Structures are given as structure tokens and as C-alpha cells.
GROMACS .gro file of C-alpha atoms in nm:
model
  434
    1MET     CA    1   0.993  -0.887  -0.931
    2LYS     CA    2   0.835  -0.745  -1.247
    3ARG     CA    3   0.579  -1.025  -1.229
    4GLY     CA    4   0.495  -0.921  -0.872
    5ILE     CA    5   0.436  -0.563  -0.981
    6LYS     CA    6   0.205  -0.682  -1.261
    7ILE     CA    7   0.005  -0.886  -1.010
    8MET     CA    8  -0.030  -0.581  -0.783
    9VAL     CA    9  -0.153  -0.369  -1.076
   10LEU     CA   10  -0.403  -0.641  -1.171
   11ILE     CA   11  -0.537  -0.645  -0.816
   12VAL     CA   12  -0.579  -0.267  -0.829
   13LEU     CA   13  -0.782  -0.297  -1.151
   14LEU     CA   14  -1.002  -0.576  -1.019
   15CYS     CA   15  -1.069  -0.434  -0.672
   16PRO     CA   16  -1.390  -0.247  -0.769
   17ALA     CA   17  -1.538  -0.585  -0.861
   18ILE     CA   18  -1.461  -0.742  -0.521
   19SER     CA   19  -1.758  -0.810  -0.294
   20THR     CA   20  -1.720  -0.592   0.012
   21LYS     CA   21  -2.003  -0.714   0.234
   22ALA     CA   22  -1.770  -0.892   0.481
   23GLN     CA   23  -1.432  -0.773   0.355
   24ASN     CA   24  -1.234  -0.454   0.367
   25VAL     CA   25  -0.973  -0.370   0.104
   26LEU     CA   26  -0.733  -0.076   0.118
   27ILE     CA   27  -0.480   0.023  -0.146
   28ASP     CA   28  -0.258   0.309  -0.039
   29GLY     CA   29   0.083   0.449  -0.108
   30GLU     CA   30   0.365   0.664   0.016
   31LEU     CA   31   0.599   0.893  -0.174
   32ARG     CA   32   0.867   1.047   0.045
   33PRO     CA   33   1.135   1.259  -0.126
   34ARG     CA   34   1.394   1.419   0.104
   35THR     CA   35   1.658   1.674   0.004
   36GLU     CA   36   1.960   1.700   0.233
   37PHE     CA   37   2.252   1.936   0.273
   38GLN     CA   38   2.522   1.749   0.466
   39ASP     CA   39   2.814   1.953   0.592
   40GLY     CA   40   2.947   1.734   0.871
   41PHE     CA   41   2.654   1.497   0.927
   42LYS     CA   42   2.759   1.195   1.142
   43THR     CA   43   3.123   1.306   1.142
   44PRO     CA   44   3.313   1.634   1.086
   45VAL     CA   45   3.426   1.724   0.734
   46LEU     CA   46   3.769   1.863   0.652
   47LYS     CA   47   3.783   2.219   0.517
   48SER     CA   48   3.940   2.082   0.200
   49ASN     CA   49   3.612   1.901   0.121
   50ALA     CA   50   3.285   2.046  -0.005
   51PRO     CA   51   2.953   1.955   0.162
   52GLY     CA   52   2.720   1.695   0.012
   53PHE     CA   53   2.384   1.773  -0.148
   54PHE     CA   54   2.137   1.507  -0.267
   55THR     CA   55   1.775   1.398  -0.281
   56SER     CA   56   1.658   1.051  -0.186
   57GLU     CA   57   1.310   0.905  -0.229
   58ARG     CA   58   1.118   0.617  -0.081
   59THR     CA   59   0.810   0.492  -0.265
   60ARG     CA   60   0.565   0.237  -0.126
   61LEU     CA   61   0.250   0.072  -0.261
   62GLY     CA   62   0.045  -0.122  -0.009
   63LEU     CA   63  -0.247  -0.362  -0.027
   64THR     CA   64  -0.433  -0.450   0.292
   65PHE     CA   65  -0.715  -0.704   0.314
   66SER     CA   66  -0.912  -0.761   0.633
   67THR     CA   67  -1.207  -0.957   0.762
   68GLY     CA   68  -1.310  -1.036   1.116
   69LEU     CA   69  -1.064  -1.326   1.139
   70LEU     CA   70  -0.784  -1.235   0.899
   71THR     CA   71  -0.573  -0.933   0.809
   72ALA     CA   72  -0.313  -0.956   0.533
   73GLN     CA   73  -0.079  -0.693   0.395
   74ILE     CA   74   0.164  -0.671   0.105
   75THR     CA   75   0.379  -0.361   0.060
   76LEU     CA   76   0.611  -0.298  -0.232
   77GLN     CA   77   0.899  -0.055  -0.184
   78ASP     CA   78   1.148   0.130  -0.401
   79ALA     CA   79   1.429   0.331  -0.239
   80ARG     CA   80   1.678   0.535  -0.440
   81VAL     CA   81   1.878   0.854  -0.467
   82PHE     CA   82   1.790   1.090  -0.750
   83GLY     CA   83   2.023   1.005  -1.038
   84GLN     CA   84   2.123   0.667  -0.894
   85TYR     CA   85   1.974   0.503  -1.202
   86GLY     CA   86   2.005   0.660  -1.544
   87SER     CA   87   1.705   0.762  -1.755
   88THR     CA   88   1.738   0.448  -1.967
   89ASP     CA   89   1.860   0.215  -1.690
   90ALA     CA   90   1.646  -0.101  -1.667
   91THR     CA   91   1.785  -0.208  -1.329
   92ALA     CA   92   1.499  -0.321  -1.104
   93SER     CA   93   1.505  -0.170  -0.755
   94THR     CA   94   1.157  -0.255  -0.627
   95GLY     CA   95   1.122  -0.523  -0.361
   96ILE     CA   96   0.894  -0.655  -0.089
   97TYR     CA   97   0.893  -0.441   0.225
   98GLU     CA   98   0.612  -0.625   0.406
   99ALA     CA   99   0.422  -0.946   0.333
  100TRP     CA  100   0.233  -1.094   0.625
  101ALA     CA  101  -0.093  -1.249   0.740
  102ASP     CA  102  -0.244  -1.201   1.086
  103MET     CA  103  -0.496  -1.472   1.182
  104VAL     CA  104  -0.725  -1.494   1.486
  105LEU     CA  105  -0.678  -1.835   1.650
  106PHE     CA  106  -0.932  -1.783   1.929
  107PRO     CA  107  -1.063  -1.480   2.120
  108GLY     CA  108  -0.766  -1.284   2.249
  109MET     CA  109  -0.509  -1.490   2.057
  110SER     CA  110  -0.373  -1.428   1.706
  111PHE     CA  111  -0.083  -1.546   1.492
  112LYS     CA  112   0.108  -1.323   1.251
  113ILE     CA  113   0.360  -1.468   1.007
  114GLY     CA  114   0.571  -1.325   0.727
  115ARG     CA  115   0.790  -1.022   0.664
  116GLN     CA  116   0.679  -0.757   0.911
  117THR     CA  117   0.780  -0.457   1.117
  118VAL     CA  118   0.855  -0.510   1.486
  119LYS     CA  119   0.809  -0.214   1.719
  120TYR     CA  120   0.793  -0.199   2.099
  121ASP     CA  121   0.783   0.059   2.374
  122ASP     CA  122   1.043   0.337   2.338
  123ASN     CA  123   1.184   0.198   2.007
  124ARG     CA  124   1.530   0.133   2.155
  125LEU     CA  125   1.536  -0.242   2.091
  126PHE     CA  126   1.287  -0.281   1.806
  127SER     CA  127   1.139  -0.010   1.586
  128ALA     CA  128   0.983   0.061   1.251
  129PRO     CA  129   1.195   0.369   1.179
  130ALA     CA  130   1.024   0.631   0.967
  131TRP     CA  131   1.352   0.814   0.899
  132ASN     CA  132   1.543   0.525   0.745
  133ILE     CA  133   1.487   0.529   0.369
  134THR     CA  134   1.453   0.150   0.349
  135GLY     CA  135   1.285   0.084   0.683
  136THR     CA  136   1.344  -0.225   0.897
  137THR     CA  137   1.148  -0.550   0.875
  138HIS     CA  138   1.192  -0.904   1.006
  139ASP     CA  139   1.098  -1.251   0.877
  140LEU     CA  140   0.909  -1.365   1.182
  141ALA     CA  141   0.639  -1.582   1.336
  142LEU     CA  142   0.458  -1.383   1.604
  143PHE     CA  143   0.202  -1.506   1.859
  144LYS     CA  144  -0.004  -1.228   2.019
  145TYR     CA  145  -0.230  -1.249   2.325
  146SER     CA  146  -0.443  -0.965   2.453
  147ILE     CA  147  -0.705  -0.958   2.728
  148ASN     CA  148  -0.841  -0.634   2.869
  149ASP     CA  149  -0.530  -0.409   2.886
  150PHE     CA  150  -0.277  -0.691   2.922
  151GLN     CA  151  -0.069  -0.784   2.617
  152ALA     CA  152   0.187  -1.059   2.558
  153HIS     CA  153   0.387  -1.133   2.242
  154LEU     CA  154   0.612  -1.425   2.148
  155GLY     CA  155   0.829  -1.377   1.839
  156LEU     CA  156   1.039  -1.649   1.671
  157ALA     CA  157   1.281  -1.626   1.377
  158TYR     CA  158   1.542  -1.846   1.209
  159ASN     CA  159   1.729  -1.714   0.904
  160ASN     CA  160   1.888  -1.878   0.602
  161LYS     CA  161   2.032  -1.724   0.287
  162SER     CA  162   1.860  -1.981   0.063
  163GLU     CA  163   1.700  -2.325   0.063
  164THR     CA  164   1.953  -2.579   0.183
  165ALA     CA  165   1.959  -2.955   0.237
  166THR     CA  166   2.239  -2.937   0.494
  167GLU     CA  167   2.354  -2.682   0.746
  168VAL     CA  168   2.565  -2.400   0.600
  169PHE     CA  169   2.708  -2.076   0.733
  170TYR     CA  170   2.451  -1.795   0.716
  171THR     CA  171   2.594  -1.498   0.528
  172PRO     CA  172   2.427  -1.232   0.738
  173GLY     CA  173   2.135  -1.053   0.582
  174ALA     CA  174   2.008  -0.980   0.933
  175LYS     CA  175   2.187  -0.900   1.258
  176TYR     CA  176   2.108  -1.247   1.395
  177ARG     CA  177   2.081  -1.608   1.277
  178SER     CA  178   1.804  -1.701   1.518
  179MET     CA  179   1.594  -1.491   1.752
  180GLY     CA  180   1.320  -1.536   2.006
  181TYR     CA  181   1.161  -1.280   2.233
  182LEU     CA  182   0.886  -1.240   2.492
  183TRP     CA  183   0.721  -0.903   2.554
  184PHE     CA  184   0.461  -0.810   2.816
  185SER     CA  185   0.272  -0.486   2.873
  186SER     CA  186   0.011  -0.393   3.130
  187PRO     CA  187  -0.128  -0.094   3.322
  188VAL     CA  188  -0.014  -0.084   3.684
  189PHE     CA  189  -0.218   0.182   3.864
  190ASN     CA  190  -0.330   0.545   3.840
  191GLY     CA  191  -0.168   0.636   3.508
  192PHE     CA  192   0.133   0.406   3.548
  193SER     CA  193   0.199   0.130   3.295
  194ALA     CA  194   0.487  -0.114   3.268
  195SER     CA  195   0.639  -0.335   3.001
  196ALA     CA  196   0.907  -0.602   3.006
  197ILE     CA  197   1.099  -0.781   2.732
  198VAL     CA  198   1.359  -1.056   2.700
  199VAL     CA  199   1.533  -1.121   2.367
  200ASP     CA  200   1.754  -1.419   2.288
  201GLU     CA  201   1.971  -1.388   1.976
  202GLY     CA  202   2.163  -1.676   1.825
  203MET     CA  203   2.495  -1.581   1.665
  204GLN     CA  204   2.695  -1.832   1.462
  205ASP     CA  205   3.005  -1.965   1.633
  206THR     CA  206   3.294  -2.049   1.400
  207LEU     CA  207   3.575  -2.021   1.656
  208GLY     CA  208   3.733  -2.359   1.712
  209LEU     CA  209   3.562  -2.505   1.404
  210GLY     CA  210   3.841  -2.412   1.168
  211GLY     CA  211   3.653  -2.126   1.003
  212ILE     CA  212   3.340  -2.082   0.795
  213ALA     CA  213   3.424  -2.364   0.552
  214ASN     CA  214   3.392  -2.618   0.836
  215TYR     CA  215   3.060  -2.487   0.965
  216LYS     CA  216   2.853  -2.806   0.928
  217GLN     CA  217   2.625  -2.789   1.233
  218PRO     CA  218   2.423  -2.497   1.377
  219LYS     CA  219   2.658  -2.412   1.661
  220MET     CA  220   2.533  -2.088   1.814
  221ILE     CA  221   2.641  -1.830   2.068
  222GLN     CA  222   2.353  -1.683   2.268
  223THR     CA  223   2.320  -1.315   2.352
  224VAL     CA  224   2.038  -1.220   2.589
  225THR     CA  225   1.893  -0.869   2.623
  226TYR     CA  226   1.631  -0.798   2.890
  227GLY     CA  227   1.469  -0.503   3.062
  228GLY     CA  228   1.164  -0.285   3.050
  229ASN     CA  229   0.990   0.050   3.075
  230LEU     CA  230   0.784   0.229   3.337
  231ARG     CA  231   0.562   0.503   3.199
  232TYR     CA  232   0.344   0.763   3.371
  233GLU     CA  233   0.085   0.964   3.181
  234SER     CA  234  -0.246   1.115   3.288
  235THR     CA  235  -0.487   1.355   3.119
  236ASP     CA  236  -0.547   1.514   3.462
  237PHE     CA  237  -0.184   1.604   3.531
  238PRO     CA  238   0.061   1.798   3.309
  239LEU     CA  239   0.367   1.594   3.406
  240SER     CA  240   0.450   1.264   3.232
  241GLY     CA  241   0.759   1.051   3.226
  242LEU     CA  242   0.933   0.739   3.102
  243ALA     CA  243   1.204   0.535   3.276
  244THR     CA  244   1.393   0.274   3.075
  245ALA     CA  245   1.653   0.011   3.157
  246TYR     CA  246   1.797  -0.273   2.946
  247PHE     CA  247   2.075  -0.517   3.028
  248GLN     CA  248   2.273  -0.779   2.836
  249ALA     CA  249   2.412  -1.120   2.924
  250GLY     CA  250   2.552  -1.420   2.739
  251LYS     CA  251   2.841  -1.393   2.492
  252ASN     CA  252   2.926  -1.218   2.167
  253VAL     CA  253   3.074  -1.382   1.858
  254ALA     CA  254   3.424  -1.340   2.007
  255ARG     CA  255   3.301  -1.538   2.312
  256LYS     CA  256   3.337  -1.237   2.541
  257GLU     CA  257   3.091  -1.201   2.830
  258MET     CA  258   2.824  -0.939   2.754
  259LYS     CA  259   2.753  -0.696   3.038
  260GLY     CA  260   2.612  -0.390   2.862
  261THR     CA  261   2.353  -0.152   3.008
  262ILE     CA  262   2.120   0.120   2.883
  263ALA     CA  263   1.938   0.344   3.130
  264ALA     CA  264   1.725   0.645   3.040
  265LEU     CA  265   1.488   0.888   3.206
  266LYS     CA  266   1.269   1.145   3.033
  267LEU     CA  267   1.024   1.391   3.194
  268ASN     CA  268   0.769   1.597   3.001
  269TYR     CA  269   0.571   1.895   3.126
  270LYS     CA  270   0.276   2.029   2.930
  271PHE     CA  271   0.242   2.400   3.007
  272SER     CA  272  -0.056   2.430   2.774
  273LYS     CA  273  -0.197   2.263   2.467
  274PHE     CA  274   0.049   2.478   2.271
  275LEU     CA  275   0.373   2.425   2.467
  276THR     CA  276   0.551   2.116   2.604
  277ALA     CA  277   0.902   2.093   2.750
  278SER     CA  278   1.110   1.781   2.815
  279VAL     CA  279   1.436   1.706   2.995
  280GLY     CA  280   1.616   1.373   3.009
  281THR     CA  281   1.930   1.173   3.005
  282ASP     CA  282   2.049   0.858   2.825
  283TYR     CA  283   2.325   0.635   2.958
  284PHE     CA  284   2.509   0.370   2.753
  285SER     CA  285   2.762   0.174   2.957
  286GLY     CA  286   3.126   0.187   2.858
  287ASP     CA  287   3.448  -0.003   2.918
  288ASP     CA  288   3.756   0.150   3.080
  289ASN     CA  289   3.997  -0.130   2.990
  290GLY     CA  290   3.880  -0.255   2.652
  291THR     CA  291   3.820  -0.630   2.660
  292THR     CA  292   4.132  -0.733   2.851
  293ASP     CA  293   3.918  -0.878   3.133
  294GLY     CA  294   3.716  -1.096   2.894
  295GLU     CA  295   3.403  -0.881   2.942
  296VAL     CA  296   3.227  -0.643   2.704
  297LYS     CA  297   3.046  -0.369   2.894
  298ASN     CA  298   2.932  -0.184   2.581
  299PHE     CA  299   2.568  -0.235   2.492
  300ARG     CA  300   2.516  -0.424   2.166
  301LYS     CA  301   2.237  -0.241   1.985
  302LEU     CA  302   1.959  -0.453   1.841
  303CYS     CA  303   1.715  -0.318   1.579
  304GLY     CA  304   1.605   0.004   1.742
  305SER     CA  305   1.568   0.351   1.595
  306ASP     CA  306   1.907   0.522   1.571
  307HIS     CA  307   1.788   0.861   1.452
  308THR     CA  308   1.533   0.906   1.732
  309PHE     CA  309   1.788   0.926   2.013
  310ASN     CA  310   2.108   1.116   2.099
  311GLY     CA  311   2.071   1.401   1.852
  312TYR     CA  312   1.956   1.414   1.492
  313MET     CA  313   2.312   1.461   1.363
  314ASP     CA  314   2.369   1.090   1.441
  315TYR     CA  315   2.719   1.146   1.577
  316TRP     CA  316   2.690   0.883   1.847
  317ASN     CA  317   2.416   0.647   1.728
  318THR     CA  318   2.690   0.386   1.767
  319PRO     CA  319   2.830   0.481   2.110
  320LEU     CA  320   3.203   0.478   2.172
  321THR     CA  321   3.355   0.184   2.358
  322THR     CA  322   3.402   0.424   2.650
  323GLY     CA  323   3.023   0.468   2.675
  324LEU     CA  324   2.791   0.763   2.624
  325LEU     CA  325   2.593   1.006   2.838
  326ASP     CA  326   2.347   1.240   2.671
  327TYR     CA  327   2.190   1.522   2.875
  328TYR     CA  328   1.918   1.695   2.674
  329GLY     CA  329   1.623   1.930   2.675
  330PHE     CA  330   1.335   1.966   2.427
  331VAL     CA  331   1.079   2.241   2.368
  332ILE     CA  332   0.783   2.162   2.141
  333GLY     CA  333   0.550   2.439   2.030
  334GLN     CA  334   0.217   2.370   1.859
  335ILE     CA  335   0.194   2.696   1.668
  336SER     CA  336  -0.136   2.603   1.502
  337LYS     CA  337  -0.339   2.294   1.423
  338ASP     CA  338  -0.113   2.219   1.128
  339LEU     CA  339   0.221   2.375   1.232
  340CYS     CA  340   0.456   2.239   1.499
  341MET     CA  341   0.813   2.339   1.592
  342GLU     CA  342   1.067   2.150   1.801
  343GLY     CA  343   1.398   2.269   1.941
  344SER     CA  344   1.644   2.062   2.142
  345PHE     CA  345   1.994   2.082   2.286
  346HIS     CA  346   2.222   1.790   2.377
  347VAL     CA  347   2.541   1.776   2.582
  348PHE     CA  348   2.747   1.461   2.523
  349SER     CA  349   3.014   1.293   2.729
  350THR     CA  350   3.164   0.947   2.770
  351GLU     CA  351   3.162   0.737   3.086
  352TYR     CA  352   3.539   0.697   3.072
  353ALA     CA  353   3.825   0.879   2.904
  354GLY     CA  354   3.965   0.676   2.616
  355LYS     CA  355   4.197   0.650   2.318
  356ASN     CA  356   4.131   0.643   1.945
  357LYS     CA  357   4.266   0.398   1.685
  358LYS     CA  358   4.599   0.584   1.681
  359ASN     CA  359   4.628   0.553   2.061
  360ILE     CA  360   4.570   0.926   2.114
  361ALA     CA  361   4.386   1.005   2.436
  362TYR     CA  362   4.058   1.197   2.455
  363GLY     CA  363   3.863   1.330   2.752
  364LYS     CA  364   3.502   1.275   2.851
  365ASN     CA  365   3.349   1.592   2.702
  366ILE     CA  366   3.280   1.515   2.333
  367GLY     CA  367   3.072   1.816   2.229
  368SER     CA  368   2.713   1.936   2.209
  369GLU     CA  369   2.437   1.972   1.952
  370PHE     CA  370   2.143   2.197   1.866
  371ASP     CA  371   1.849   2.068   1.659
  372LEU     CA  372   1.553   2.257   1.512
  373LEU     CA  373   1.261   2.082   1.338
  374VAL     CA  374   0.949   2.222   1.173
  375ASN     CA  375   0.646   2.007   1.082
  376TYR     CA  376   0.363   2.135   0.866
  377LYS     CA  377   0.055   1.941   0.763
  378LEU     CA  378  -0.051   2.071   0.424
  379ASN     CA  379  -0.364   1.855   0.404
  380SER     CA  380  -0.481   1.505   0.496
  381TRP     CA  381  -0.242   1.348   0.241
  382VAL     CA  382   0.068   1.569   0.251
  383SER     CA  383   0.299   1.675   0.532
  384ILE     CA  384   0.626   1.869   0.514
  385GLN     CA  385   0.915   1.849   0.756
  386GLY     CA  386   1.225   2.063   0.761
  387GLY     CA  387   1.525   2.062   0.992
  388TYR     CA  388   1.848   2.243   1.071
  389CYS     CA  389   2.105   2.090   1.308
  390ARG     CA  390   2.444   2.211   1.429
  391TYR     CA  391   2.711   2.015   1.614
  392PHE     CA  392   2.962   2.197   1.835
  393THR     CA  393   3.287   2.000   1.830
  394ASN     CA  394   3.593   2.015   2.053
  395ASN     CA  395   3.933   1.846   2.037
  396ASN     CA  396   3.791   1.537   2.207
  397THR     CA  397   3.532   1.506   1.930
  398LEU     CA  398   3.800   1.504   1.660
  399ILE     CA  399   4.011   1.250   1.844
  400ALA     CA  400   3.718   1.020   1.920
  401LYS     CA  401   3.615   1.038   1.552
  402ASP     CA  402   3.969   0.925   1.455
  403MET     CA  403   4.040   1.250   1.271
  404VAL     CA  404   4.353   1.314   1.480
  405THR     CA  405   4.640   1.083   1.387
  406THR     CA  406   4.924   1.272   1.553
  407ALA     CA  407   4.912   1.410   1.908
  408ASN     CA  408   4.824   1.782   1.924
  409ALA     CA  409   4.786   1.806   1.545
  410TYR     CA  410   4.421   1.895   1.495
  411PRO     CA  411   4.285   1.919   1.140
  412GLU     CA  412   4.089   2.219   1.015
  413ILE     CA  413   3.724   2.125   0.976
  414ARG     CA  414   3.410   2.285   0.847
  415SER     CA  415   3.148   2.387   1.104
  416PRO     CA  416   2.933   2.070   1.128
  417GLN     CA  417   2.578   2.143   1.016
  418TRP     CA  418   2.298   1.966   0.838
  419ALA     CA  419   1.968   2.076   0.684
  420TYR     CA  420   1.688   1.894   0.504
  421VAL     CA  421   1.337   1.926   0.364
  422MET     CA  422   1.116   1.618   0.341
  423PHE     CA  423   0.773   1.567   0.185
  424THR     CA  424   0.557   1.274   0.298
  425ILE     CA  425   0.270   1.209   0.057
  426LYS     CA  426   0.026   0.930   0.147
  427PRO     CA  427  -0.254   0.890  -0.108
  428THR     CA  428  -0.537   0.640  -0.073
  429PHE     CA  429  -0.601   0.486  -0.416
  430PHE     CA  430  -0.889   0.260  -0.320
  431LYS     CA  431  -1.086   0.185  -0.005
  432THR     CA  432  -1.401  -0.015   0.044
  433ALA     CA  433  -1.677   0.137   0.253
  434PRO     CA  434  -1.647   0.050   0.626
   0.00000   0.00000   0.00000
């Protein structure tokens, strides 16, 4: 890894000598420190505990090269918490975040291969999450076709832990062993556009083989996720909206039939260029009898953005087995060209009543949440974001979070709240003239 960093530095030093007549070179970076005060983030905290306080930082250095027929990018990344490594610690923490080449095969058709981000539509299935300190990338071969406003993508992946002469069990570094997907997007009419996707994931099957040690052939279980989005947006009308639905079929690693569903609807109304309001609901299917019928009605999440949906406190980014319904409203105010504020309120419930790990029953109402975000653009390189979020728990929340181990004995908790300040600094170190 140290050798890779030296090569990147050498490229930086030599770039001014590169001929730029038919080539474009960009060297840029990102420094993103974020300080957080966590007092019940993701789950309530007992009164006997003190809240957490820390600063994390993500640092990236990117090199992009492009011509008319080829674009290539290499991005180095370091992610750490302040104090994670001592002042004299020589532990290397820098790695490759992206390393890909995108080649034009013929007009309208290109091929992208390497470690890359995958992002589609509403970010529920695949996303390049900005919040996550490490980000999400995939080792993938991607075929892309585009003509007029129609787009089609075919992605293919097969993972191994290392070079191997014979088949071995893949110790998961990714959520899947193999993956293939097809994605289509096209305008429909008068401001309406639609997209569709089907994803096939291969999960290793060791049941009946006598365990991992006897995994000698690539026996796979297939999980299929499919669905799409319908979007409406027009510059001539203040109302816009997005309808989403995804379904699952096939089997999970326990050979249970997958029958999960996500459905969502969001409507936005732009009162003026300064004020926009949104209302919506998210539905994640649940199961009222566990898996006793051999079916799993919970939706298995792929590689989407957790923090974007269902409240910024991340209480239910992994929905309960009894499902999740999120009814929410947003208000976004553009105070000035550089200052924006966002307030939202969520009401959460489950599809079915359920029981926690200690067999204690909880009802459908599992609490609510208020979120406030402020974004300020200091200049073209620096932006600042701050947030304060508050979760309003009830007894069902504590039971569902497995904090209640004896019936009617509810622990004393701190009022769940969370605050943060984040700087995003994106300098451009070198750029050839366009």
C-alpha cells in the first residue's frame, strides 16, 4: 500500500509535464471530519451510561484520466476515528476505494470494469452513500447502453477471497458471492419517467454438504429482487412525486422462500424557490408467524443507503421481522443561496404486533422522530452540515429493541438524541484546461 501511495505522489509531480491536447487529467481530494454527540443513536441508552462523543474523518485522493474513448479513475481512501491510531503508530489504514476504467466499445455502448460505486434510482437497492465513512463499492464488470434518453445497464460480479486453483468457501467480504443485474430507465410521457431493475444474487449453500469444510463445488442459492420506480417532475408544475415498489423471490441461505416487499410513495410541493414540502410513506413487509410456514416475508436489504430513509437516527434501518411503516413529512427552506434548512417528522409502526428475544410482546406503535439539518456552503470547496435529531420512545420501542427482559419491567433510559457537525472539503489539486 505504501508503494501505491508513492506512485500516486509521483503522478501528481509529473502531471504538469503531461501533454493535454487530447487528454484531461484531474487530481482532487476530499477531507471530511465529522464530530458526533451520540446519546441514544440507533438504540436507547440506559441512564447509568454516559453519551458518546467522537470525531471521525474520511480522506480521499482521486486521480481521473479521460479522453474521448476512455475514462479511468483511481481513488485512495483513509477512514479513521480521531485517536484510533497513536501519534507514533505506523499501522497503515489507506486503501483503494475506487479503481476502474470505462471504455467506449461503439457509439452508445461502453464497458466499465474494476472497483466502482453502483447507484440507481432512489438509492434503496444500490447507492454510493455519502454518509457512510467508508462508502460502498463493488468489484464489477458493467456494460452500459444509452441512446437518446433510454439507458440500459448489465452488471456482473463473482467474488473470491484470494486466488484459488479449486473451489473454496468464500469468506464473505461482500453481501453476495455472485451477482448479476439488469437496469432500464426511460422517459414515458409529459414529465413521467420509469425505471426497472432485476437483481440475481448467488449465496453459498452449505446445507446438506456437511458444512463449510466440504464445500468443494460452487453450489449456490439464488435470491431475486425486482421492481422499479415511476417518477413525475416538471418545471411547469410545482408538484412532483416518486412511487417505488420492489419484490423478492427465490430462497435465502436457510432455504426459506423469499417473499419480501418494499413499497413507497413520496410527494413534493414547491411553494416557491425558497420553500418545498414533502409527505410520504415507506412500507417494509413483515411476518406475523416468523418462519414457521417456510416463507420469509421480510425484505432482505441489498446495498442501498440506510441513512437516507426512515429517520436519521437509524433506529429502523434494519426493519423488525414484523415489518415497518414510516409516515413522514419534510419541510426544506432555502434561506439564501448558500444556506438551507431541513426539518422532518416520522411516525413509525410495525405491520404486525410481535415479540422480542425474551418472548415479551410489543404493539405496533414503536415511536416517532424529529430531525433538523442545516447545510451551509462556505465557498466552492467547503460545505458545513449540522444536525440535531430526537427520538420519542414508548414501551414498545424498548421491548422491540430488546431492552426489556422481564414483562412490565421497563429500564430507565436517557432521552434519545443525537447531534453532529460535519465539514466537507473538496480541493482540486490539479486540472488540465478543458
